Amino acid sequence: MSSSESPSKTTSEAARRERRRSNSLLLVLAVGFLIFAAAAGALYYALRPDVLRIAVGPPGSDDDKVIQAMADAFASESRTVRLLPVKTDGAVESLALLGAGKADLAVGRGDLDMPAEAQTVAVVRKNFVVLWTPSGAAGKSSKRKPSPRIKEVADLAGRRVGVIGRTPANAALLRVILSASGVEADKVVVTQFGTDLTEELARDLTIDAFMAVGPLDSKITSDAVAATARLRGEPRFLAIETSEAIALKHPRYESEEIPPSVFKPDPAWPGDKVETVSVSHLIVARKSLPETTVAAFFRQLFAVRQAIARQVPGAAHIIKPDVDKDTELPVHRGAAAVIDGNERTFLDRYGDYFWFGLLLLSGIGSAAAWLRRYLNRDEREETNDHRKRILAMVSSARTAGSSQELLVLQREADAIIAETLECYDDGAIEEEELAAFGLVLGLLSSAIAERRAALQRANFETVRGAASAPRG
C-alpha cells in the first residue's frame, strides 16, 4: 500500500461507513416509529369505548325514556361503553333488528318471539297481570239485564274482557290464563283499548272484566282501576290460582302476588294479596356479543341505575336476572359472570395475547439482528480482510530490513485498529470477531517487537565491530 493511496482509501472507507451509519440510524428510527405506531394503535383500540346499538320503541314510551337516560348517563360517566339508541315502532321491531344483526341490544317483553341467539342481560321491569271486575253498583240505571257475579277466572266464560294495550302479547297472555283456568278462549270476547283510552274502557258497559299488564306502580293501571271504580263500582280483583302451573308450563311467565293496598290504601285495593302471573320486560343481547363487552355494560348499567331513576322513575325497576332459574331465555355469559362473581380477570382474558406479544417481540428482535448483520456484511468482510492483512504484515515484520519498514507496518496497523474499533462501535462486528482480531494483532505486535530488537542488536554489533577493528 503506497503512502498516496492510503489516505484516499481511508477517506473513502470512512465516508462509506458514515453513509451506512446514517442508513442504520434511519432504519432504527423507522422500526421504532412502526413499533410506536403499532403500540399506539393497540392502546387506542383497547381503550376506545364500545358503541352498542340498542333498539327500543316506540318513541316517547317508558322504555324509550329509560334507554335515552341510560345513554346520556353512559356518555357522561363511562369510558368503556356507549349506547346508541335505535328508535323503533315497538318491541317486535326491536327484536327483529336484533335478530337481523342491525342492533346489539334490544328491549322487549319476554313472551314475544325472540331471535334464536337472544340472551338476557337485565330485567327492565316486571309486568304484573291485573284482572278485575266492577261491583256493578254504577250500572243499576242501565237497561242491560245484570249478569251473574264474576268471582273467579273460570266465570269469564261467555263474557267480554277489556284489555288495556293493543299489543297482541296481552291477548295471547289472557288466552294462556283462560286455558290454564279451564276456560275455552273462544268463549271469551276480547276487546283491546289503547293505553290512553281508559275512560272509554270504563264507560263501556258491555265489558264484564278488565285486564292490565304492567308494573304495580304503573299510572296506566292505577288510572284504569280508578276509572272503572268511579263509573262501575268498587273493583273485585280476580286471583289467577293456576299461576304456578302456568309458570311451570310456560317458563317465560312467573308466579307472583299482588300485595294488598297497592292501588289504594283506603279502602284497600285489593283488600288482600292476589295471586297472579308476571312477564318480564328485558334487555336482551346477541349471544355472539363478547363477554367482556356485556359485562362492562352490565356493570355500568347498575352503577348509574340510581342516577337514572332520579330522572326517569321507571328505571328503579331495573333488576338483575336470576341466573339460577331455568328460563326459555338464558342469561348472557357476560352478565352471569358479573352476577356470580367469576368474571375473568385482565390476565385471564389477555394472557394469551401477552405471550403472543412476547414471542412476536422476540421474533422481531431476531429479525432485526439478522437485518443488522445483513446490512453490515461489508464491514464484516472488511474486518476479515484486515485480519488477513495483519497476518500478512506479521510475515513482513519478521523479514523487515529496517526500523523504517517496521514503522510503516505499525502505522498501517494503527489505521486498521481505528477502523475496526469504529465498526465495533457501530455494531457491525461482534465481540467474538473483535477477539479474533485481537489475536492476530497480538501476533503482529510481537513480531514487530522481536524484529525491532533483532535489528537493534545487529546495528549494535555492527557498530561495536567497527569500533574494535584495527586502524591503519
Short mmCIF file of C-alpha atoms in Angstrom, two decimals:
data_model
loop_
_atom_site.label_atom_id
_atom_site.label_comp_id
_atom_site.label_asym_id
_atom_site.label_seq_id
_atom_site.Cartn_x
_atom_site.Cartn_y
_atom_site.Cartn_z
CA MET A 1 0.00 0.00 0.00
CA SER A 2 1.55 3.32 -1.07
CA SER A 3 1.50 6.43 1.09
CA SER A 4 -0.56 8.33 -1.54
CA GLU A 5 -3.23 5.63 -1.86
CA SER A 6 -3.65 5.06 1.88
CA PRO A 7 -5.23 8.42 2.83
CA SER A 8 -7.65 8.38 -0.12
CA LYS A 9 -8.68 4.80 0.59
CA THR A 10 -9.12 5.54 4.27
CA THR A 11 -11.21 8.61 3.43
CA SER A 12 -13.50 6.64 1.07
CA GLU A 13 -13.96 3.88 3.61
CA ALA A 14 -14.78 6.41 6.33
CA ALA A 15 -17.34 8.08 4.05
CA ARG A 16 -18.89 4.72 3.24
CA ARG A 17 -19.11 3.81 6.92
CA GLU A 18 -20.70 7.18 7.63
CA ARG A 19 -23.35 6.52 4.97
CA ARG A 20 -24.02 3.09 6.37
CA ARG A 21 -24.23 4.52 9.88
CA SER A 22 -26.81 7.04 8.65
CA ASN A 23 -28.79 4.32 6.89
CA SER A 24 -28.73 2.16 10.03
CA LEU A 25 -29.95 5.11 12.10
CA LEU A 26 -32.78 5.74 9.65
CA LEU A 27 -33.68 2.05 9.78
CA VAL A 28 -33.73 2.10 13.58
CA LEU A 29 -35.89 5.22 13.54
CA ALA A 30 -38.28 3.64 11.02
CA VAL A 31 -38.60 0.43 13.05
CA GLY A 32 -39.06 2.44 16.24
CA PHE A 33 -41.77 4.52 14.59
CA LEU A 34 -43.57 1.41 13.38
CA ILE A 35 -43.42 -0.16 16.84
CA PHE A 36 -44.68 3.08 18.42
CA ALA A 37 -47.49 3.35 15.86
CA ALA A 38 -48.47 -0.28 16.46
CA ALA A 39 -48.44 0.20 20.24
CA ALA A 40 -50.43 3.43 19.98
CA GLY A 41 -52.96 1.76 17.69
CA ALA A 42 -53.31 -1.21 20.02
CA LEU A 43 -53.72 1.10 23.02
CA TYR A 44 -56.36 3.17 21.22
CA TYR A 45 -58.20 0.03 20.18
CA ALA A 46 -58.07 -1.36 23.74
CA LEU A 47 -59.20 1.88 25.42
CA ARG A 48 -61.75 3.15 22.93
CA PRO A 49 -65.35 2.78 24.19
CA ASP A 50 -67.56 0.14 22.66
CA VAL A 51 -70.61 1.67 20.99
CA LEU A 52 -73.61 -0.63 21.38
CA ARG A 53 -76.73 -0.14 19.29
CA ILE A 54 -79.84 -0.71 21.39
CA ALA A 55 -83.21 -0.99 19.68
CA VAL A 56 -86.12 0.44 21.66
CA GLY A 57 -89.59 1.76 20.94
CA PRO A 58 -92.00 3.25 20.42
CA PRO A 59 -90.64 6.81 20.75
CA GLY A 60 -91.86 8.53 23.89
CA SER A 61 -92.65 5.29 25.72
CA ASP A 62 -91.34 4.48 29.19
CA ASP A 63 -88.79 2.12 27.66
CA ASP A 64 -87.57 4.82 25.29
CA LYS A 65 -87.19 7.32 28.15
CA VAL A 66 -85.25 4.85 30.30
CA ILE A 67 -82.87 3.91 27.49
CA GLN A 68 -82.29 7.52 26.48
CA ALA A 69 -81.48 8.44 30.08
CA MET A 70 -79.18 5.44 30.24
CA ALA A 71 -77.40 6.52 27.05
CA ASP A 72 -76.91 10.05 28.43
CA ALA A 73 -75.54 8.68 31.71
CA PHE A 74 -73.14 6.37 29.89
CA ALA A 75 -71.89 9.22 27.72
CA SER A 76 -71.15 11.47 30.70
CA GLU A 77 -69.78 8.93 33.18
CA SER A 78 -68.38 5.99 31.23
CA ARG A 79 -65.23 5.46 29.22
CA THR A 80 -65.93 1.85 28.41
CA VAL A 81 -69.36 1.57 26.78
CA ARG A 82 -71.55 3.99 24.87
CA LEU A 83 -75.17 3.42 23.88
CA LEU A 84 -76.67 4.38 20.54
CA PRO A 85 -80.48 4.15 20.77
CA VAL A 86 -82.18 2.90 17.62
CA LYS A 87 -85.80 4.04 17.59
CA THR A 88 -88.43 1.51 16.52
CA ASP A 89 -92.21 1.24 16.40
CA GLY A 90 -92.24 -1.25 19.26
CA ALA A 91 -90.69 -4.29 20.90
CA VAL A 92 -91.48 -6.58 17.96
CA GLU A 93 -89.46 -4.44 15.55
CA SER A 94 -86.70 -4.01 18.13
CA LEU A 95 -86.28 -7.77 18.46
CA ALA A 96 -86.39 -8.14 14.68
CA LEU A 97 -83.48 -5.69 14.35
CA LEU A 98 -81.56 -7.69 16.93
CA GLY A 99 -82.16 -10.90 15.02
CA ALA A 100 -81.07 -9.26 11.77
CA GLY A 101 -77.79 -8.09 13.33
CA LYS A 102 -78.75 -4.40 12.99
CA ALA A 103 -78.70 -3.93 16.77
CA ASP A 104 -76.50 -5.27 19.56
CA LEU A 105 -79.14 -4.94 22.28
CA ALA A 106 -82.91 -4.71 22.28
CA VAL A 107 -85.71 -4.04 24.76
CA GLY A 108 -88.73 -6.33 24.62
CA ARG A 109 -91.19 -8.44 26.55
CA GLY A 110 -90.09 -11.92 27.46
CA ASP A 111 -93.19 -13.55 25.97
CA LEU A 112 -92.57 -12.21 22.47
CA ASP A 113 -90.89 -14.29 19.77
CA MET A 114 -87.19 -13.92 20.47
CA PRO A 115 -84.37 -14.21 17.92
CA ALA A 116 -82.57 -17.55 18.07
CA GLU A 117 -79.40 -16.12 19.59
CA ALA A 118 -81.02 -13.63 22.01
CA GLN A 119 -79.95 -13.85 25.66
CA THR A 120 -80.98 -11.89 28.74
CA VAL A 121 -78.77 -9.12 30.09
CA ALA A 122 -81.06 -7.29 32.54
CA VAL A 123 -84.70 -7.10 33.61
CA VAL A 124 -86.10 -3.65 32.87
CA ARG A 125 -89.25 -4.33 34.89
CA LYS A 126 -91.78 -7.00 35.80
CA ASN A 127 -95.21 -6.64 34.25
CA PHE A 128 -97.96 -7.98 36.54
CA VAL A 129 -101.30 -9.17 35.19
CA VAL A 130 -104.13 -7.36 36.96
CA LEU A 131 -107.60 -8.80 36.38
CA TRP A 132 -110.65 -7.16 37.97
CA THR A 133 -114.39 -6.81 37.59
CA PRO A 134 -116.68 -3.94 38.67
CA SER A 135 -119.13 -4.42 41.51
CA GLY A 136 -121.94 -3.24 39.23
CA ALA A 137 -123.15 -0.50 41.56
CA ALA A 138 -122.83 2.10 38.85
CA GLY A 139 -124.73 0.00 36.38
CA LYS A 140 -128.07 -0.10 38.22
CA SER A 141 -129.61 2.51 35.94
CA SER A 142 -128.63 0.54 32.88
CA LYS A 143 -131.32 -1.22 30.93
CA ARG A 144 -128.99 -4.17 30.48
CA LYS A 145 -130.01 -7.23 32.45
CA PRO A 146 -127.42 -7.79 35.19
CA SER A 147 -125.19 -10.80 34.74
CA PRO A 148 -124.17 -13.20 37.47
CA ARG A 149 -121.27 -12.03 39.59
CA ILE A 150 -117.76 -12.92 38.37
CA LYS A 151 -115.89 -14.38 41.34
CA GLU A 152 -113.01 -16.19 39.59
CA VAL A 153 -111.31 -16.52 36.23
CA ALA A 154 -113.44 -19.56 35.37
CA ASP A 155 -116.52 -17.29 35.42
CA LEU A 156 -115.23 -15.34 32.43
CA ALA A 157 -116.62 -17.93 30.01
CA GLY A 158 -119.13 -16.23 27.76
CA ARG A 159 -118.08 -12.78 28.98
CA ARG A 160 -116.34 -9.84 27.43
CA VAL A 161 -112.94 -8.71 28.69
CA GLY A 162 -111.45 -5.29 28.01
CA VAL A 163 -107.65 -5.43 27.69
CA ILE A 164 -105.55 -2.28 28.10
CA GLY A 165 -102.85 -2.05 25.45
CA ARG A 166 -103.12 -3.01 21.81
CA THR A 167 -100.12 -5.35 21.72
CA PRO A 168 -101.08 -8.88 20.66
CA ALA A 169 -98.93 -10.18 23.51
CA ASN A 170 -101.56 -9.11 26.08
CA ALA A 171 -104.33 -11.00 24.29
CA ALA A 172 -102.08 -14.05 23.96
CA LEU A 173 -101.31 -13.92 27.69
CA LEU A 174 -105.03 -13.76 28.51
CA ARG A 175 -105.63 -16.87 26.40
CA VAL A 176 -102.91 -18.70 28.34
CA ILE A 177 -104.57 -17.72 31.64
CA LEU A 178 -108.02 -18.75 30.42
CA SER A 179 -106.79 -22.10 29.13
CA ALA A 180 -104.99 -22.86 32.39
CA SER A 181 -108.19 -21.99 34.30
CA GLY A 182 -110.31 -24.39 32.22
CA VAL A 183 -111.96 -21.75 30.06
CA GLU A 184 -112.08 -22.09 26.30
CA ALA A 185 -110.52 -18.92 24.92
CA ASP A 186 -113.00 -18.83 22.03
CA LYS A 187 -115.85 -18.36 24.52
CA VAL A 188 -114.39 -15.08 25.78
CA VAL A 189 -114.67 -11.92 23.70
CA VAL A 190 -111.53 -9.78 23.95
CA THR A 191 -111.59 -6.06 23.17
CA GLN A 192 -108.33 -4.14 23.28
CA PHE A 193 -108.06 -0.45 24.08
CA GLY A 194 -105.18 1.96 23.76
CA THR A 195 -103.40 2.99 26.92
CA ASP A 196 -104.85 6.50 26.54
CA LEU A 197 -108.46 5.25 26.37
CA THR A 198 -109.03 4.14 29.95
CA GLU A 199 -112.07 6.42 30.35
CA GLU A 200 -113.67 4.93 27.23
CA LEU A 201 -112.90 1.47 28.57
CA ALA A 202 -114.59 2.25 31.89
CA ARG A 203 -117.72 3.68 30.19
CA ASP A 204 -118.25 0.60 28.01
CA LEU A 205 -120.97 -1.20 29.98
CA THR A 206 -120.72 -4.26 27.74
CA ILE A 207 -117.36 -5.14 29.26
CA ASP A 208 -117.59 -7.54 32.19
CA ALA A 209 -113.94 -7.64 33.27
CA PHE A 210 -110.76 -5.71 32.74
CA MET A 211 -107.13 -6.66 32.32
CA ALA A 212 -103.94 -4.61 32.53
CA VAL A 213 -100.33 -5.75 32.21
CA GLY A 214 -97.63 -3.54 33.69
CA PRO A 215 -95.60 -2.74 36.80
CA LEU A 216 -97.63 -2.42 40.00
CA ASP A 217 -96.91 1.30 40.23
CA SER A 218 -98.00 1.88 36.63
CA LYS A 219 -100.07 5.02 36.30
CA ILE A 220 -101.97 3.44 33.40
CA THR A 221 -103.13 0.51 35.54
CA SER A 222 -103.99 2.62 38.60
CA ASP A 223 -105.89 5.14 36.45
CA ALA A 224 -107.86 2.33 34.79
CA VAL A 225 -108.78 0.78 38.15
CA ALA A 226 -109.83 4.19 39.49
CA ALA A 227 -111.88 5.00 36.36
CA THR A 228 -113.80 1.71 36.43
CA ALA A 229 -114.42 2.11 40.18
CA ARG A 230 -115.78 5.62 39.65
CA LEU A 231 -118.11 4.63 36.79
CA ARG A 232 -118.85 0.96 37.51
CA GLY A 233 -118.37 0.46 41.22
CA GLU A 234 -115.71 -0.94 43.54
CA PRO A 235 -113.26 -3.31 41.79
CA ARG A 236 -113.12 -7.01 42.60
CA PHE A 237 -109.67 -8.43 41.81
CA LEU A 238 -109.56 -11.92 40.34
CA ALA A 239 -106.88 -14.31 41.52
CA ILE A 240 -105.10 -16.46 38.93
CA GLU A 241 -104.98 -19.57 41.08
CA THR A 242 -103.19 -21.54 38.39
CA SER A 243 -100.25 -19.15 38.28
CA GLU A 244 -97.73 -21.78 39.42
CA ALA A 245 -98.95 -24.22 36.79
CA ILE A 246 -98.68 -21.50 34.16
CA ALA A 247 -95.12 -20.71 35.22
CA LEU A 248 -94.25 -24.40 35.12
CA LYS A 249 -95.63 -24.94 31.62
CA HIS A 250 -94.51 -21.58 30.26
CA PRO A 251 -91.12 -20.58 31.72
CA ARG A 252 -91.44 -17.13 30.18
CA TYR A 253 -94.04 -16.34 32.88
CA GLU A 254 -93.61 -16.25 36.66
CA SER A 255 -95.98 -16.83 39.54
CA GLU A 256 -96.37 -13.63 41.58
CA GLU A 257 -98.61 -11.96 44.16
CA ILE A 258 -100.18 -8.52 44.11
CA PRO A 259 -99.76 -7.05 47.59
CA PRO A 260 -102.80 -5.54 49.34
CA SER A 261 -103.49 -1.80 49.11
CA VAL A 262 -101.12 -1.35 46.17
CA PHE A 263 -103.69 0.62 44.12
CA LYS A 264 -105.46 2.40 47.00
CA PRO A 265 -104.90 2.35 50.76
CA ASP A 266 -108.43 3.28 51.98
CA PRO A 267 -110.43 1.40 51.07
CA ALA A 268 -107.74 -1.11 50.28
CA TRP A 269 -107.48 -2.12 46.61
CA PRO A 270 -107.01 -5.05 46.73
CA GLY A 271 -108.05 -5.90 50.25
CA ASP A 272 -105.79 -8.95 50.41
CA LYS A 273 -102.91 -10.36 48.40
CA VAL A 274 -103.92 -11.65 44.98
CA GLU A 275 -102.22 -14.47 43.13
CA THR A 276 -101.25 -13.60 39.57
CA VAL A 277 -98.59 -14.05 36.89
CA SER A 278 -95.94 -11.70 35.59
CA VAL A 279 -93.90 -11.36 32.44
CA SER A 280 -90.53 -9.60 32.41
CA HIS A 281 -89.56 -6.75 30.17
CA LEU A 282 -85.94 -7.45 29.22
CA ILE A 283 -82.79 -6.03 27.77
CA VAL A 284 -81.51 -8.80 25.53
CA ALA A 285 -78.25 -9.13 23.63
CA ARG A 286 -76.93 -11.26 20.83
CA LYS A 287 -75.18 -14.37 22.10
CA SER A 288 -72.19 -13.52 19.90
CA LEU A 289 -71.66 -10.20 21.67
CA PRO A 290 -68.31 -10.50 23.52
CA GLU A 291 -68.46 -11.47 27.17
CA THR A 292 -66.27 -8.55 28.23
CA THR A 293 -68.49 -6.05 26.42
CA VAL A 294 -71.69 -7.32 28.01
CA ALA A 295 -70.01 -7.48 31.42
CA ALA A 296 -68.88 -3.85 31.08
CA PHE A 297 -72.38 -2.78 30.01
CA PHE A 298 -73.92 -4.70 32.91
CA ARG A 299 -71.61 -3.11 35.49
CA GLN A 300 -72.18 0.38 34.11
CA LEU A 301 -75.94 -0.10 34.00
CA PHE A 302 -76.20 -0.88 37.70
CA ALA A 303 -73.64 1.80 38.54
CA VAL A 304 -75.85 4.53 37.02
CA ARG A 305 -79.26 2.99 37.75
CA GLN A 306 -79.98 5.20 40.77
CA ALA A 307 -78.96 8.33 38.88
CA ILE A 308 -81.24 7.34 36.00
CA ALA A 309 -84.10 6.61 38.40
CA ARG A 310 -84.00 10.21 39.64
CA GLN A 311 -84.72 11.36 36.09
CA VAL A 312 -86.97 8.52 34.93
CA PRO A 313 -88.73 6.74 37.82
CA GLY A 314 -89.26 3.64 35.69
CA ALA A 315 -85.51 2.91 35.87
CA ALA A 316 -85.92 1.95 39.53
CA HIS A 317 -87.50 -1.33 38.37
CA ILE A 318 -84.30 -2.50 36.63
CA ILE A 319 -83.02 -5.63 38.37
CA LYS A 320 -80.51 -8.38 37.74
CA PRO A 321 -81.74 -11.56 36.05
CA ASP A 322 -81.92 -14.78 38.06
CA VAL A 323 -79.06 -16.97 36.83
CA ASP A 324 -80.21 -19.93 38.94
CA LYS A 325 -83.65 -20.13 37.39
CA ASP A 326 -84.39 -22.19 34.30
CA THR A 327 -85.96 -19.93 31.71
CA GLU A 328 -86.58 -20.07 27.99
CA LEU A 329 -84.13 -17.22 27.55
CA PRO A 330 -80.72 -17.92 29.16
CA VAL A 331 -78.68 -15.18 30.79
CA HIS A 332 -75.79 -13.91 28.69
CA ARG A 333 -72.46 -15.26 29.94
CA GLY A 334 -71.08 -11.72 30.39
CA ALA A 335 -73.89 -10.70 32.76
CA ALA A 336 -73.83 -14.09 34.51
CA ALA A 337 -70.09 -13.77 35.17
CA VAL A 338 -70.58 -10.43 36.94
CA ILE A 339 -73.55 -11.73 38.95
CA ASP A 340 -71.77 -14.90 40.04
CA GLY A 341 -68.52 -13.08 40.77
CA ASN A 342 -66.46 -15.31 38.49
CA GLU A 343 -65.68 -12.71 35.85
CA ARG A 344 -62.34 -13.36 34.23
CA THR A 345 -59.51 -11.03 35.20
CA PHE A 346 -57.49 -8.95 32.78
CA LEU A 347 -54.72 -11.55 32.67
CA ASP A 348 -57.25 -14.35 32.19
CA ARG A 349 -58.65 -12.59 29.16
CA TYR A 350 -55.46 -11.28 27.61
CA GLY A 351 -52.74 -13.58 28.96
CA ASP A 352 -52.50 -15.45 25.69
CA TYR A 353 -52.09 -12.18 23.84
CA PHE A 354 -49.23 -11.19 26.14
CA TRP A 355 -47.42 -14.44 25.46
CA PHE A 356 -48.02 -14.00 21.77
CA GLY A 357 -46.70 -10.43 22.02
CA LEU A 358 -43.54 -11.62 23.75
CA LEU A 359 -42.99 -14.24 21.08
CA LEU A 360 -43.62 -11.63 18.42
CA LEU A 361 -41.16 -9.21 20.01
CA SER A 362 -38.60 -11.99 20.24
CA GLY A 363 -39.09 -12.75 16.57
CA ILE A 364 -38.83 -9.07 15.70
CA GLY A 365 -35.60 -8.83 17.72
CA SER A 366 -34.13 -11.83 15.92
CA ALA A 367 -35.18 -10.42 12.55
CA ALA A 368 -33.69 -7.03 13.45
CA ALA A 369 -30.41 -8.67 14.47
CA TRP A 370 -30.30 -10.62 11.20
CA LEU A 371 -31.10 -7.48 9.24
CA ARG A 372 -28.36 -5.56 11.03
CA ARG A 373 -25.83 -8.28 10.27
CA TYR A 374 -27.01 -8.36 6.67
CA LEU A 375 -26.64 -4.58 6.29
CA ASN A 376 -23.20 -4.70 7.95
CA ARG A 377 -21.91 -7.60 5.89
CA ASP A 378 -19.45 -5.33 4.03
CA GLU A 379 -17.93 -4.15 7.33
CA ARG A 380 -17.50 -7.74 8.45
CA GLU A 381 -15.84 -8.58 5.14
CA GLU A 382 -13.52 -5.60 5.60
CA THR A 383 -12.72 -6.83 9.09
CA ASN A 384 -11.85 -10.25 7.66
CA ASP A 385 -9.67 -8.57 5.04
CA HIS A 386 -7.99 -6.53 7.77
CA ARG A 387 -7.31 -9.68 9.75
CA LYS A 388 -5.77 -11.35 6.71
CA ARG A 389 -3.75 -8.20 6.01
CA ILE A 390 -2.38 -8.22 9.57
CA LEU A 391 -1.39 -11.87 9.18
CA ALA A 392 0.50 -10.90 6.03
CA MET A 393 2.06 -7.99 7.90
CA VAL A 394 3.31 -10.45 10.54
CA SER A 395 5.41 -12.17 7.87
CA SER A 396 6.57 -8.79 6.54
CA ALA A 397 7.55 -7.68 10.02
CA ARG A 398 9.66 -10.76 10.60
CA THR A 399 11.64 -10.10 7.39
CA ALA A 400 11.77 -6.31 7.60
CA GLY A 401 15.20 -4.94 6.80
CA SER A 402 14.96 -1.67 8.70
CA SER A 403 13.16 0.10 11.52
CA GLN A 404 11.57 2.38 8.94
CA GLU A 405 9.74 -0.59 7.41
CA LEU A 406 8.55 -1.62 10.88
CA LEU A 407 7.30 1.93 11.49
CA VAL A 408 5.28 1.82 8.25
CA LEU A 409 3.76 -1.51 9.30
CA GLN A 410 2.91 -0.09 12.74
CA ARG A 411 1.19 2.94 11.23
CA GLU A 412 -0.81 0.75 8.90
CA ALA A 413 -1.79 -1.45 11.85
CA ASP A 414 -2.88 1.66 13.79
CA ALA A 415 -5.16 2.71 10.92
CA ILE A 416 -6.64 -0.80 10.73
CA ILE A 417 -7.23 -0.81 14.51
CA ALA A 418 -9.03 2.55 14.31
CA GLU A 419 -11.33 1.32 11.51
CA THR A 420 -12.05 -1.93 13.31
CA LEU A 421 -12.96 -0.16 16.55
CA GLU A 422 -15.33 2.13 14.62
CA CYS A 423 -17.01 -0.92 13.12
CA TYR A 424 -17.34 -2.41 16.58
CA ASP A 425 -18.84 0.80 17.93
CA ASP A 426 -21.33 0.79 15.05
CA GLY A 427 -22.33 -2.77 15.86
CA ALA A 428 -21.03 -4.10 12.55
CA ILE A 429 -18.88 -6.73 14.23
CA GLU A 430 -19.44 -8.77 17.37
CA GLU A 431 -17.19 -9.28 20.36
CA GLU A 432 -16.13 -12.72 19.06
CA GLU A 433 -14.89 -11.18 15.83
CA LEU A 434 -13.12 -8.44 17.78
CA ALA A 435 -11.43 -11.09 19.96
CA ALA A 436 -10.15 -12.93 16.85
CA PHE A 437 -8.85 -9.63 15.51
CA GLY A 438 -7.07 -9.08 18.81
CA LEU A 439 -5.23 -12.42 18.48
CA VAL A 440 -3.68 -11.60 15.12
CA LEU A 441 -2.97 -8.06 16.29
CA GLY A 442 -1.02 -9.53 19.21
CA LEU A 443 0.99 -11.65 16.79
CA LEU A 444 1.86 -8.53 14.77
CA SER A 445 2.90 -6.60 17.85
CA SER A 446 5.13 -9.47 18.98
CA ALA A 447 6.64 -9.82 15.50
CA ILE A 448 7.37 -6.09 15.27
CA ALA A 449 8.90 -6.05 18.73
CA GLU A 450 11.05 -9.10 18.06
CA ARG A 451 12.20 -7.76 14.68
CA ARG A 452 13.00 -4.32 16.11
CA ALA A 453 15.04 -5.93 18.89
CA ALA A 454 16.86 -8.08 16.32
CA LEU A 455 17.64 -5.06 14.14
CA GLN A 456 18.90 -3.12 17.15
CA ARG A 457 21.19 -6.00 18.13
CA ALA A 458 22.51 -6.22 14.58
CA ASN A 459 23.18 -2.49 14.47
CA PHE A 460 24.87 -2.62 17.88
CA GLU A 461 27.15 -5.47 16.80
CA THR A 462 27.98 -3.67 13.57
CA VAL A 463 28.91 -0.52 15.45
CA ARG A 464 30.91 -2.47 18.05
CA GLY A 465 32.71 -4.42 15.32
CA ALA A 466 33.61 -1.21 13.54
CA ALA A 467 34.89 0.30 16.74
CA SER A 468 37.10 -2.69 17.58
CA ALA A 469 38.65 -3.01 14.11
CA PRO A 470 42.44 -2.03 14.00
CA ARG A 471 43.18 1.36 12.49
CA GLY A 472 45.62 1.61 9.64
#
